[in-house]
Tab-separated table of C-alpha atoms and ligand atoms in Angstrom:
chain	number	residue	atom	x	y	z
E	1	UNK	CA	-14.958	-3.221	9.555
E	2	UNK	CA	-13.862	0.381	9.771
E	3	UNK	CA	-14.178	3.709	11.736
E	4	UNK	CA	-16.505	5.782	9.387
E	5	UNK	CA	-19.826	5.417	9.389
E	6	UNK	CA	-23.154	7.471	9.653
E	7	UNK	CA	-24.941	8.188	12.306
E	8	UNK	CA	-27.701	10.280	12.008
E	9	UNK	CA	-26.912	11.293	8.261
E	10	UNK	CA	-23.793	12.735	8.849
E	11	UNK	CA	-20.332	10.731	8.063
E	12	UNK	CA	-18.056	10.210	11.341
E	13	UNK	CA	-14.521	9.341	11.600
E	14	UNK	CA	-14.140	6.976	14.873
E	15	UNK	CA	-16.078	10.051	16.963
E	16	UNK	CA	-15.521	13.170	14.677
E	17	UNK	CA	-17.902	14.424	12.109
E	18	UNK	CA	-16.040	14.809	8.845
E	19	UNK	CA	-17.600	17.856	8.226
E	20	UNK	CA	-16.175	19.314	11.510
E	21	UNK	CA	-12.899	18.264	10.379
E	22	UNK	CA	-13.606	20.277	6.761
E	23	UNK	CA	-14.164	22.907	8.617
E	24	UNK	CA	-10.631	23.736	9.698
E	25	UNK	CA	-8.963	21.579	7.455
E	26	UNK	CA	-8.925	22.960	3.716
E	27	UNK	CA	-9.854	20.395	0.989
E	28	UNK	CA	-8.642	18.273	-0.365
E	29	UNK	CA	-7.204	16.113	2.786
E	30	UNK	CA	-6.886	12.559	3.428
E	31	UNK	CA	-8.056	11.247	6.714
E	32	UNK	CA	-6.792	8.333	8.400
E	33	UNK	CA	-8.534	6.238	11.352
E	34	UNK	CA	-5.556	5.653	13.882
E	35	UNK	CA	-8.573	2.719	15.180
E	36	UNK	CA	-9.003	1.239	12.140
E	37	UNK	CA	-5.192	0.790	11.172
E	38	UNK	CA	-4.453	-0.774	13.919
E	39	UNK	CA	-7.479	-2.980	13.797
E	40	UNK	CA	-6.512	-4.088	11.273
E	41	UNK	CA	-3.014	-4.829	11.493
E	42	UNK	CA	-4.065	-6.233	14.883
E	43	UNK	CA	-6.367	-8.460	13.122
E	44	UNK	CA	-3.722	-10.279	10.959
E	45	UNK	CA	-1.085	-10.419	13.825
E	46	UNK	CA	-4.137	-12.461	16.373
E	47	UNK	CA	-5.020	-14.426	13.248
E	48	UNK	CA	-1.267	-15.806	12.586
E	49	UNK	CA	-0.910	-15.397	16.357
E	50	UNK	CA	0.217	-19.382	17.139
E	51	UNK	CA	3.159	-18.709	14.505
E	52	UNK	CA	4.206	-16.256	15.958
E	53	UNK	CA	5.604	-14.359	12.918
E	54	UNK	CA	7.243	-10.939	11.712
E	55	UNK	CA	4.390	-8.633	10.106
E	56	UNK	CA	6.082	-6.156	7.816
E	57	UNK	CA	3.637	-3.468	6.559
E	58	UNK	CA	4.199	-2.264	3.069
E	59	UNK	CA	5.060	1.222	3.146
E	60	UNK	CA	4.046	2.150	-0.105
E	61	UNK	CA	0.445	1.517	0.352
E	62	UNK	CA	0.537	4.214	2.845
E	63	UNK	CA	3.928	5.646	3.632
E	64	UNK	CA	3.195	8.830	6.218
E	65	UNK	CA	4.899	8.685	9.072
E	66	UNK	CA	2.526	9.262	11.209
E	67	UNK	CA	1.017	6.051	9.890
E	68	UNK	CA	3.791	4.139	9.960
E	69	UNK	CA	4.530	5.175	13.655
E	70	UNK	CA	1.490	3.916	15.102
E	71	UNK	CA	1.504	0.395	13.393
E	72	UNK	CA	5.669	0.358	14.539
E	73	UNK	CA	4.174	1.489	17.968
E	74	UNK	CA	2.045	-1.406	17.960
E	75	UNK	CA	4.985	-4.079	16.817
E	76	UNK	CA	4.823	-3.884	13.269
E	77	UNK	CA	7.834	-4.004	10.993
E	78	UNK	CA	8.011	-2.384	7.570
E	79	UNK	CA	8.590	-3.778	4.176
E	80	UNK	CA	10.375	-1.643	2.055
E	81	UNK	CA	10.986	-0.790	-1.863
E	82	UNK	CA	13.350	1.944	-1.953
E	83	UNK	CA	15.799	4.129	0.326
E	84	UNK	CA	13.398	7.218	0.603
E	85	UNK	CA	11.151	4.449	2.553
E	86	UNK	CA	13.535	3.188	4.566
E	87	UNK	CA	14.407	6.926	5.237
E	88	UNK	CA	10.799	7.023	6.640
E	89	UNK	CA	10.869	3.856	8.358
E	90	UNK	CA	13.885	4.838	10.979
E	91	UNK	CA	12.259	8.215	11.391
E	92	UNK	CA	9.178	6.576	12.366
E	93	UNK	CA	10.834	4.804	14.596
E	94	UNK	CA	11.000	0.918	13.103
E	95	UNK	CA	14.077	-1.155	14.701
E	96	UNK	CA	16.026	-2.140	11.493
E	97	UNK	CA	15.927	-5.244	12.295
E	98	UNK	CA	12.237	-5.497	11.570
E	99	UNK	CA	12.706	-4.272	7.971
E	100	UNK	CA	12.414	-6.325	4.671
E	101	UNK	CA	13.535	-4.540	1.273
E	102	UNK	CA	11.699	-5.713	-1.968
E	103	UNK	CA	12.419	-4.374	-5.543
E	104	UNK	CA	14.082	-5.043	-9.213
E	105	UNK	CA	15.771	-2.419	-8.948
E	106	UNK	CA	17.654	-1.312	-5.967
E	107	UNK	CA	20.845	1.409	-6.096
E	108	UNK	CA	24.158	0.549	-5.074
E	109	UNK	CA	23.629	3.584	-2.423
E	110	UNK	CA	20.119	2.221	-1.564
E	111	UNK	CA	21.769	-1.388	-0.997
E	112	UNK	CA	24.495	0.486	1.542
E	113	UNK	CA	22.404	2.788	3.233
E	114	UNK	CA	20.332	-0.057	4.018
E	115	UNK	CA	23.233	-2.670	5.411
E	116	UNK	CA	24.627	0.454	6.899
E	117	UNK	CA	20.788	0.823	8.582
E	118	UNK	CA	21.625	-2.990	9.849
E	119	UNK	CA	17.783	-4.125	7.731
E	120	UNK	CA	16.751	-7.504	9.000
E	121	UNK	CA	16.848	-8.993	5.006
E	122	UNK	CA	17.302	-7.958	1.082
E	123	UNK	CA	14.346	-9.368	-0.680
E	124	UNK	CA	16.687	-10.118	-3.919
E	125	UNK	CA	15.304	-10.376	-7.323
E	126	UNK	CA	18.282	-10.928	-9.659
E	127	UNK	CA	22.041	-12.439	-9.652
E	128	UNK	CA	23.360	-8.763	-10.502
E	129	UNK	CA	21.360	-7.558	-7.361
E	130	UNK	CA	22.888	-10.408	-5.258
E	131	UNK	CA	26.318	-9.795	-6.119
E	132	UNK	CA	26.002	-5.706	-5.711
E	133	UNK	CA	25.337	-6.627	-2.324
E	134	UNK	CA	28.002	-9.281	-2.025
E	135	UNK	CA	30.565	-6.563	-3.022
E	136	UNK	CA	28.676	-3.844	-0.525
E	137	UNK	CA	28.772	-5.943	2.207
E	138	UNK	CA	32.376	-6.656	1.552
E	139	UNK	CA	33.410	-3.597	1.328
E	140	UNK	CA	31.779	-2.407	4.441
E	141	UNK	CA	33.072	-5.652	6.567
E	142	UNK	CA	29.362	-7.018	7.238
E	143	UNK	CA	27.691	-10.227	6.620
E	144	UNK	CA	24.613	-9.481	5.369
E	145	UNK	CA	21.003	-11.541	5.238
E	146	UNK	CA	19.163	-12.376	2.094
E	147	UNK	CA	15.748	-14.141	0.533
E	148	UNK	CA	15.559	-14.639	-2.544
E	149	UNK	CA	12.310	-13.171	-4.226
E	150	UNK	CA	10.936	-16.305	-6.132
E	151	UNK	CA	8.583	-15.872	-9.282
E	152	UNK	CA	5.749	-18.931	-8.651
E	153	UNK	CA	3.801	-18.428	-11.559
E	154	UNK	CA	0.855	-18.383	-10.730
E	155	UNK	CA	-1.994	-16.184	-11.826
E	156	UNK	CA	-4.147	-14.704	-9.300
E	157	UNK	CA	-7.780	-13.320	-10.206
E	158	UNK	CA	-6.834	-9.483	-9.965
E	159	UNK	CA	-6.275	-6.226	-12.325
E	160	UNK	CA	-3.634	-6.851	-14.835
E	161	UNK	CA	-1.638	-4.394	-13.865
E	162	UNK	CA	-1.334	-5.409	-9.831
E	163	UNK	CA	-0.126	-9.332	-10.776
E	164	UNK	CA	2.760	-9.659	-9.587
E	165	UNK	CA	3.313	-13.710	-9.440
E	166	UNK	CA	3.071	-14.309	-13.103
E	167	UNK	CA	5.534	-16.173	-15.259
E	168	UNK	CA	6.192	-12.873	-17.436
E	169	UNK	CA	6.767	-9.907	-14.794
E	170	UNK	CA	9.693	-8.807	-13.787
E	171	UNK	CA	9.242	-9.650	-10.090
E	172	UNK	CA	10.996	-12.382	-8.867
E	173	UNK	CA	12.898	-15.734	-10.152
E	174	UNK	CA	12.364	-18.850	-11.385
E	175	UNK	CA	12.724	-21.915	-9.204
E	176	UNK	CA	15.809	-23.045	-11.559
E	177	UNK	CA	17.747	-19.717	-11.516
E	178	UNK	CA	16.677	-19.915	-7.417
E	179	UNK	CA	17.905	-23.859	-7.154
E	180	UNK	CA	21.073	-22.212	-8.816
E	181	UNK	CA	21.868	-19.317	-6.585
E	182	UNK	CA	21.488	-21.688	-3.279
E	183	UNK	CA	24.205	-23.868	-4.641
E	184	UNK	CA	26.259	-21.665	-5.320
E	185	UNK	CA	26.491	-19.641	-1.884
E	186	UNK	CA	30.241	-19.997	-1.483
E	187	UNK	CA	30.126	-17.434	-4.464
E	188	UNK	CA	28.385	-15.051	-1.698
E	189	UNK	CA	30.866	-15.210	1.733
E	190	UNK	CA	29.428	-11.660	2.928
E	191	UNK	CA	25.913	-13.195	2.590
E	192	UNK	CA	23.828	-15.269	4.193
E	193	UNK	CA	20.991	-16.736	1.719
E	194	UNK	CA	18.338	-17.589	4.610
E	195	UNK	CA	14.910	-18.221	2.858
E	196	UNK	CA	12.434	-17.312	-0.011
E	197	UNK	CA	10.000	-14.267	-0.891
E	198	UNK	CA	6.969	-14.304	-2.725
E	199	UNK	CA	4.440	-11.599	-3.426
E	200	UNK	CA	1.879	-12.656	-6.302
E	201	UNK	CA	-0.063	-9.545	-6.272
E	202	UNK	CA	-2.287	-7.126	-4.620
E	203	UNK	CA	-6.435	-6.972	-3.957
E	204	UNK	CA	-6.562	-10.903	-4.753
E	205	UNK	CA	-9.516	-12.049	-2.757
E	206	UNK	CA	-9.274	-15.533	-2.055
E	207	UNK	CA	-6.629	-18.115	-0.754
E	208	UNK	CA	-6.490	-20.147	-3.870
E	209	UNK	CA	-3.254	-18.660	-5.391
E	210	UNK	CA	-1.437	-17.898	-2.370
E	211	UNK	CA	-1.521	-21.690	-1.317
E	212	UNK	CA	-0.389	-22.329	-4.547
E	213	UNK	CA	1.862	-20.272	-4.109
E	214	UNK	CA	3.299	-21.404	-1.053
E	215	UNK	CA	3.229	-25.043	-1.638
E	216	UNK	CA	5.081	-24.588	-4.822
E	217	UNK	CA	7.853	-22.926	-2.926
E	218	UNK	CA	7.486	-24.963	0.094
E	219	UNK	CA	7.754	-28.283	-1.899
E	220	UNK	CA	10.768	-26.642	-3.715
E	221	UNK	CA	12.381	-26.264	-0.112
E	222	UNK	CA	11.615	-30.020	0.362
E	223	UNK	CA	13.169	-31.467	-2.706
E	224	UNK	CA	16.308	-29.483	-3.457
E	225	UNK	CA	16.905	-29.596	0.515
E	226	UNK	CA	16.856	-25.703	0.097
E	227	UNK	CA	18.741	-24.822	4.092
E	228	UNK	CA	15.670	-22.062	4.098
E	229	UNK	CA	15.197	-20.488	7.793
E	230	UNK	CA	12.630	-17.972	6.199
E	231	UNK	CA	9.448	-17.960	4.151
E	232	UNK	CA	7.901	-14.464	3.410
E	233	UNK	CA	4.425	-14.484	1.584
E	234	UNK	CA	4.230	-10.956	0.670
E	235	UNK	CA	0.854	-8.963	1.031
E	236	UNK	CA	-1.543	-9.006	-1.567
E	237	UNK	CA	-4.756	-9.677	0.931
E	238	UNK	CA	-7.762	-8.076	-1.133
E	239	UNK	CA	-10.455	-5.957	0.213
E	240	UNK	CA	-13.791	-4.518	0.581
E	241	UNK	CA	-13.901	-1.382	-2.043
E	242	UNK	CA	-17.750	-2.272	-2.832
E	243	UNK	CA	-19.382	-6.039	-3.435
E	244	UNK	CA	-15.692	-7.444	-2.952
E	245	UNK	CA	-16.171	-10.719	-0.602
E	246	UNK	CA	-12.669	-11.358	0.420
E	247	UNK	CA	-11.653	-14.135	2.553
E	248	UNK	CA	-10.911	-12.742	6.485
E	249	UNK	CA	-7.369	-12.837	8.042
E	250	UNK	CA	-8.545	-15.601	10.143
E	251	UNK	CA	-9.432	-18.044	7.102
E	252	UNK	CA	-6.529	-16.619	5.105
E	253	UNK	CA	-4.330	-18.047	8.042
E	254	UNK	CA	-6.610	-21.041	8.675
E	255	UNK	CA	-5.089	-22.372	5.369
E	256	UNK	CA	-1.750	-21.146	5.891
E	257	UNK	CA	-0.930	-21.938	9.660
E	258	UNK	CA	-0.479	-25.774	8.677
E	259	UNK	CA	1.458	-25.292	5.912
E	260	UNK	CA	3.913	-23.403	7.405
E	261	UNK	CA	3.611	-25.324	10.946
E	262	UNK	CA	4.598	-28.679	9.143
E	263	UNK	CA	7.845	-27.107	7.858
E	264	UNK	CA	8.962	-25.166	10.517
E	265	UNK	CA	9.992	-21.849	8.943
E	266	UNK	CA	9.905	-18.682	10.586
E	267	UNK	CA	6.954	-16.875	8.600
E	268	UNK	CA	7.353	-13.205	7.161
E	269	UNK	CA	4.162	-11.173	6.210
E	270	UNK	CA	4.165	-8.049	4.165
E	271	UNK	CA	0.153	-6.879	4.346
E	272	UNK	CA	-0.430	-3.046	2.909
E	273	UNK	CA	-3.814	-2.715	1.400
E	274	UNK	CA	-5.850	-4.804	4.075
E	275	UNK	CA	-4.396	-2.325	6.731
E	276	UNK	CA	-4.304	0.999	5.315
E	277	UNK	CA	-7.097	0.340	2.282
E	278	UNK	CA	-10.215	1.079	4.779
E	279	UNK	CA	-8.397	3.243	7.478
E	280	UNK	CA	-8.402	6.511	4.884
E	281	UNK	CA	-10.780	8.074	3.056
E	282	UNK	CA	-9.868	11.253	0.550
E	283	UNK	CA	-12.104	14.630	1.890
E	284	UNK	CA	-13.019	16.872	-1.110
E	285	UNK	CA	-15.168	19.392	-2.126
E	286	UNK	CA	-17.725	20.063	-4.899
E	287	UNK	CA	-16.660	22.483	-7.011
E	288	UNK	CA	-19.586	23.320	-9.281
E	289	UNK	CA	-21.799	20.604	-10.617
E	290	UNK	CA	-22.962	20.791	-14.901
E	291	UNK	CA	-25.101	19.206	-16.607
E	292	UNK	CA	-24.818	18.309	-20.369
E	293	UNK	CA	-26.925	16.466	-23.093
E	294	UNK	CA	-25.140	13.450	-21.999
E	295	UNK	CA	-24.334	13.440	-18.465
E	296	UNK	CA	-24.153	15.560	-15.219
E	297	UNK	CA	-21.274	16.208	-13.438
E	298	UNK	CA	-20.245	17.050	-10.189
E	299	UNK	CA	-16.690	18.388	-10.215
E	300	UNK	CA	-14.828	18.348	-7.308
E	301	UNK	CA	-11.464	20.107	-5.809
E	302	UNK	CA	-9.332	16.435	-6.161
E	303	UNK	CA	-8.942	14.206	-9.110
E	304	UNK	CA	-6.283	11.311	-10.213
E	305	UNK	CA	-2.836	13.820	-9.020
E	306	UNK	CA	-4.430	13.008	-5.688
E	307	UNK	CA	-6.251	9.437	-6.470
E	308	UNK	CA	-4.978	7.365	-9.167
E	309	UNK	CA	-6.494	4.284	-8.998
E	310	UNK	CA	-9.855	5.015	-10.729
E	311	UNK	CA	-8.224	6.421	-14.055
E	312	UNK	CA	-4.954	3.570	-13.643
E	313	UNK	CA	-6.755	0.270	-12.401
E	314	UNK	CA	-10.496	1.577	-13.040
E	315	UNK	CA	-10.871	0.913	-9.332
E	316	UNK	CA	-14.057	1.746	-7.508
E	317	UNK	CA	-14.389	3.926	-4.916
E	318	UNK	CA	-17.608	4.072	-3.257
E	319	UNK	CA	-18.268	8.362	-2.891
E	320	UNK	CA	-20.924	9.617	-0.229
E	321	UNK	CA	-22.001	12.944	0.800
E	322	UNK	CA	-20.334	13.761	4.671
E	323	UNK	CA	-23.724	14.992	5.045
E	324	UNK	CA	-27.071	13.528	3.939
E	325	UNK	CA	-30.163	15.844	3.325
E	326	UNK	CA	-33.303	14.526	4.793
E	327	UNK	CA	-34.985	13.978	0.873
E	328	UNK	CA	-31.768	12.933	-0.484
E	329	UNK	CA	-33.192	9.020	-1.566
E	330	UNK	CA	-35.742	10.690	-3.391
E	331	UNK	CA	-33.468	13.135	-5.994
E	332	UNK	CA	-30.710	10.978	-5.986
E	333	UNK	CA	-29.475	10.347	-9.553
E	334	UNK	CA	-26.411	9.316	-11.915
E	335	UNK	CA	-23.592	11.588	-11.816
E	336	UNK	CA	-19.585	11.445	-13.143
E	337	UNK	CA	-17.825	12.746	-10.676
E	338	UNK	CA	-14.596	14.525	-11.796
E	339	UNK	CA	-11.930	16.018	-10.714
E	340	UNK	CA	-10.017	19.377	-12.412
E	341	UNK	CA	-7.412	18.009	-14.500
E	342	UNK	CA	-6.968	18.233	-18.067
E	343	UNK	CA	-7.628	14.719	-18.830
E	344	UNK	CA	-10.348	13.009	-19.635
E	345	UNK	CA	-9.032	10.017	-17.347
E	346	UNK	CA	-9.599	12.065	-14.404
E	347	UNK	CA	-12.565	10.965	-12.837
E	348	UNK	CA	-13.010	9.237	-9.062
E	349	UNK	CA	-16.489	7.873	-10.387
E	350	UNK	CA	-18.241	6.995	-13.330
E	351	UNK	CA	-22.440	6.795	-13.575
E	352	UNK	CA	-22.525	7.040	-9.612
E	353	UNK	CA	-26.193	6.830	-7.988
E	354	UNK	CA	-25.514	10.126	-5.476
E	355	UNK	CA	-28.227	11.674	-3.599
E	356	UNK	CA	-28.698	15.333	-4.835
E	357	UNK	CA	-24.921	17.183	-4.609
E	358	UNK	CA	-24.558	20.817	-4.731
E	359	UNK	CA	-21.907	22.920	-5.230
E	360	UNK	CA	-19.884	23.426	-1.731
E	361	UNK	CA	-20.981	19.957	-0.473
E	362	UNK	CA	-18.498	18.154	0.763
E	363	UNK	CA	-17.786	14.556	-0.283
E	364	UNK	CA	-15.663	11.369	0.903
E	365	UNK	CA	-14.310	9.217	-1.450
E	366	UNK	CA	-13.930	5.715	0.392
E	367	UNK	CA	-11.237	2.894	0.890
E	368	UNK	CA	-8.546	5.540	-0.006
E	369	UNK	CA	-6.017	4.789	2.427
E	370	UNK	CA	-4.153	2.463	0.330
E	371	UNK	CA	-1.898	3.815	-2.559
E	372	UNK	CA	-3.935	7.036	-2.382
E	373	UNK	CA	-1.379	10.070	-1.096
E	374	UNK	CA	1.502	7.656	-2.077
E	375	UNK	CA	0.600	7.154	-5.679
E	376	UNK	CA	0.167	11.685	-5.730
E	377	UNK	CA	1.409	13.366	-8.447
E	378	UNK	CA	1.666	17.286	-8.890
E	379	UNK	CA	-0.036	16.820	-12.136
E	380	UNK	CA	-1.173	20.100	-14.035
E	381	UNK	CA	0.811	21.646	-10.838
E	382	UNK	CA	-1.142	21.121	-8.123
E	383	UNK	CA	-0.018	20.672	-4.650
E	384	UNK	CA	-0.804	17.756	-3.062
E	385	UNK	CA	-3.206	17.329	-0.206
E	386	UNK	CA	-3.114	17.338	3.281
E	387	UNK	CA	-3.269	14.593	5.331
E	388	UNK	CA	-5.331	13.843	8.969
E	389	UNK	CA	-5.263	11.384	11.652
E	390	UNK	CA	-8.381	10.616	13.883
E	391	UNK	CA	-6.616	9.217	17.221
E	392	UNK	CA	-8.131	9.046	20.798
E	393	UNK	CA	-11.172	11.726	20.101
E	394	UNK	CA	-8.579	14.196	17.972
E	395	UNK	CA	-7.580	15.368	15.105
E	396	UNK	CA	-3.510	15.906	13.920
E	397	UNK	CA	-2.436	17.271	10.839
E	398	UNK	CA	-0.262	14.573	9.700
E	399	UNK	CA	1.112	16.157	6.538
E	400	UNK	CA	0.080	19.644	5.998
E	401	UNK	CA	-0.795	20.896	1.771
E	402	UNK	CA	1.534	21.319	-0.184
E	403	UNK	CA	1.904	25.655	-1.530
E	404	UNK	CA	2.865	26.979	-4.795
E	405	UNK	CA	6.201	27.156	-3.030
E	406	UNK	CA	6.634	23.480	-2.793
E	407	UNK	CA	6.050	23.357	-6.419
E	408	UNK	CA	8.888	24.708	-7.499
E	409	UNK	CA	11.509	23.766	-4.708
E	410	UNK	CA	14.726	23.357	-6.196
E	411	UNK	CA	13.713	24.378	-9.661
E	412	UNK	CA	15.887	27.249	-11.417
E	413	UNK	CA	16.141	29.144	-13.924
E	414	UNK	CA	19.602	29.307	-16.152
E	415	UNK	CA	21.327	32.350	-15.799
E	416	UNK	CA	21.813	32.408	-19.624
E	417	UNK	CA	17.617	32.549	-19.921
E	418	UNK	CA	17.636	35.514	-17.462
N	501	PLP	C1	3.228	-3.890	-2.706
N	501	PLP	C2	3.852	-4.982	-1.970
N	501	PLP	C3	3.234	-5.541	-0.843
N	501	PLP	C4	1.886	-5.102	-0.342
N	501	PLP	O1	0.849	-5.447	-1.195
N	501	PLP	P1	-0.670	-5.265	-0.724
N	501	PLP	O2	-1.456	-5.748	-1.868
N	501	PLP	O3	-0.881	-3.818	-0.466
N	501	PLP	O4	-0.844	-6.085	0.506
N	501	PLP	C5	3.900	-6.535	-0.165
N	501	PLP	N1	5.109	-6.990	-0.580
N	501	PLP	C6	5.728	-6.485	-1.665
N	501	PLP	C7	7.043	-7.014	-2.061
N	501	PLP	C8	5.116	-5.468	-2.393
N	501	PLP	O5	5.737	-4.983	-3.479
């Protein structure tokens, strides 16, 4: 469930017309439900609540600040990829110690900015990355705590390009090159190797492949008496975007709980989509509508530099008006609608039953709050949107639009060319 619905034909955010919020916010603009984020990170936390485990959200699904402050407010940790998010992590206010970082390729300056932050693990993905931070931590006199990122192989029902568990991405290891790296700690004196990571993928809807998943790596524990302290199970819980039926935190953990019960390691969760997905929606505006032989259009102010997933994964977003007109069942009909770019890949929906849309109407494209603003480009040089919180009856600009200014920070111009 999630904070916007209609009541009396108009589209609400917990208790604020969108519209309203169009009103003094220009469009484009994401807008987040404070409610629903925590909801839903609440949700997961009560579900795994007898473990009593660390939930890390993933930054990158939704990385504002504001965002990330009121999960950390509400006991979350963070899981990170890179330094800029673990820049955003301390300035929202997340104890280091309740931050994971994930990724092939980390920086030597990432790696010591982030034992220098005191992070609670290194999610580590390759020998090279393990001994970059063997030689950082040496050299800054810490002992430092690792998992090692392990590459199940399995195959999860999802997009292509969001599997992340497969034999042939570069996520990960293999249980061999994992047996390996245990045995040969001694190698690592400024680490500590103190469990496993997985993360198969994003949106996958069912259990199936996480179980897998898990009892592949737990049963690996179990025969090469790996000393593991640690599992971490990644994200990758899918969710409602349209006829979606994904399985509920509570059955999700209902498989997992015994699992993990039986062998006694601390569990680490890294959910993104299933908190942020539903908490945002992106806010834009109708532009001019055409119709041709073909088709008719309805072109809006925001295309894929502000949502990418429709033209990248082909990912549905359901659109709706903010505000229903009383005959709109009766003229509604199939429409593209498209945003401004010069591509022919930008589109937020394709053949779309939409009740009659004029130009100036204002429309919300749903189940945005997941790698929405973060995926934002500046594509054909547009600045990106704003973004809005809903929280307790208000309304805060969270991140205000970017301005032809922004565009061109820190660009110059040679002296030679002037
Ligand atoms: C992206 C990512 C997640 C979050 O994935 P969701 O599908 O949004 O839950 C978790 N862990 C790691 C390592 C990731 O890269």
């Amino acid at each position: 469930m999630h904070e916007f619905n209609f009541k009396n034909n108009e589209l609400y955010c917990e208790n604020i017309k969108v519209a309203a919020i169009a009103q003094t916010v220009p469009t484009p603009f994401y807008l987040y439900s404070y409610k629903t984020l925590v909801d839903h990170y609440k949700k997961i936390r009560s579900a795994f609540r007898v473990l009593d485990p660390l939930i890390c959200f993933s930054v990158k699904s939704n990385s504002n600040i504001a965002v990330l402050r009121a999960l950390v407010r509400n006991g979350a940790g963070l899981d990170i990829v890179s330094g800029g998010e673990l820049y955003r992590g301390i300035l929202a206010g997340c104890d280091p110690r309740k931050i994971v970082y994930a990724g092939v390729g980390k920086r030597p300056d990432e790696i010591e900015y982030a034992i220098k932050t005191g992070i609670l693990f290194f999610n580590v993905e390759s020998e090279e990355e393990l001994n970059q931070i063997q030689r950082a931590a040496n050299s800054l006199g810490k002992k430092v705590n690792v998992a090692i990122r392990v590459n199940p192989d399995v195959v999860p029902k999802t997009h292509r390009h969001i599997i992340t568990g497969k034999g042939e991405t570069k996520f990960g290891l293999d249980f061999e090159t994992v047996h390996k790296i245990f045995n040969s700690q001694w190698r690592y004196p400024s680490v500590d190797i103190k469990g496993l990571h997985l993360h198969i993928g994003s949106q996958i809807l069912d259990a199936k492949p996480f179980v897998e998943a898990i009892k592949k790596a737990l049963l690996f524990i179990i025969e090469f008496k790996i000393p593991a302290t640690y599992l971490n199970i990644g994200g990758g819980l899918g969710i409602m975007y349209s006829i979606e039926n994904p399985q509920t935190a509570k059955a999700f953990a209902q498989k997992v709980i015994p699992m993990i019960k039986k062998s006694g390691l601390k569990l680490i969760l890294e959910p993104g989509r299933f908190v942020s997905g539903n908490s945002g929606v992106l806010v834009t505006k109708v532009v001019y509508t055409k119709r041709t032989p073909r088709k008719k259009f309805v072109i809006v102010d925001s295309g894929m530099s502000d949502l990418i997933r429709p033209s990248l994964y082909e990912a549905y977003h359901k659109i709706v008006p903010v505000k229903l007109r009383e005959d709109s069942s009766d003229t509604a009909e199939k429409v593209d609608v498209v945003g401004p770019i010069c591509e022919s890949g930008d589109f937020l929906g394709k053949d779309r039953l939409l009740p009659l849309v004029m130009k100036g109407d204002i429309l919300a494209v749903m189940g945005a709050g997941a790698y929405g603003f973060t995926m934002a480009s500046n594509y054909n040089s547009r600045p990106r949107a704003s973004e809005v919180m809903v929280m307790d009856k208000k309304f805060y600009v969270v991140r205000k639009a970017e301005t032809y200014e922004d565009l061109v920070r820190g660009e110059t111009i040679p002296k030679e060319l002037k």
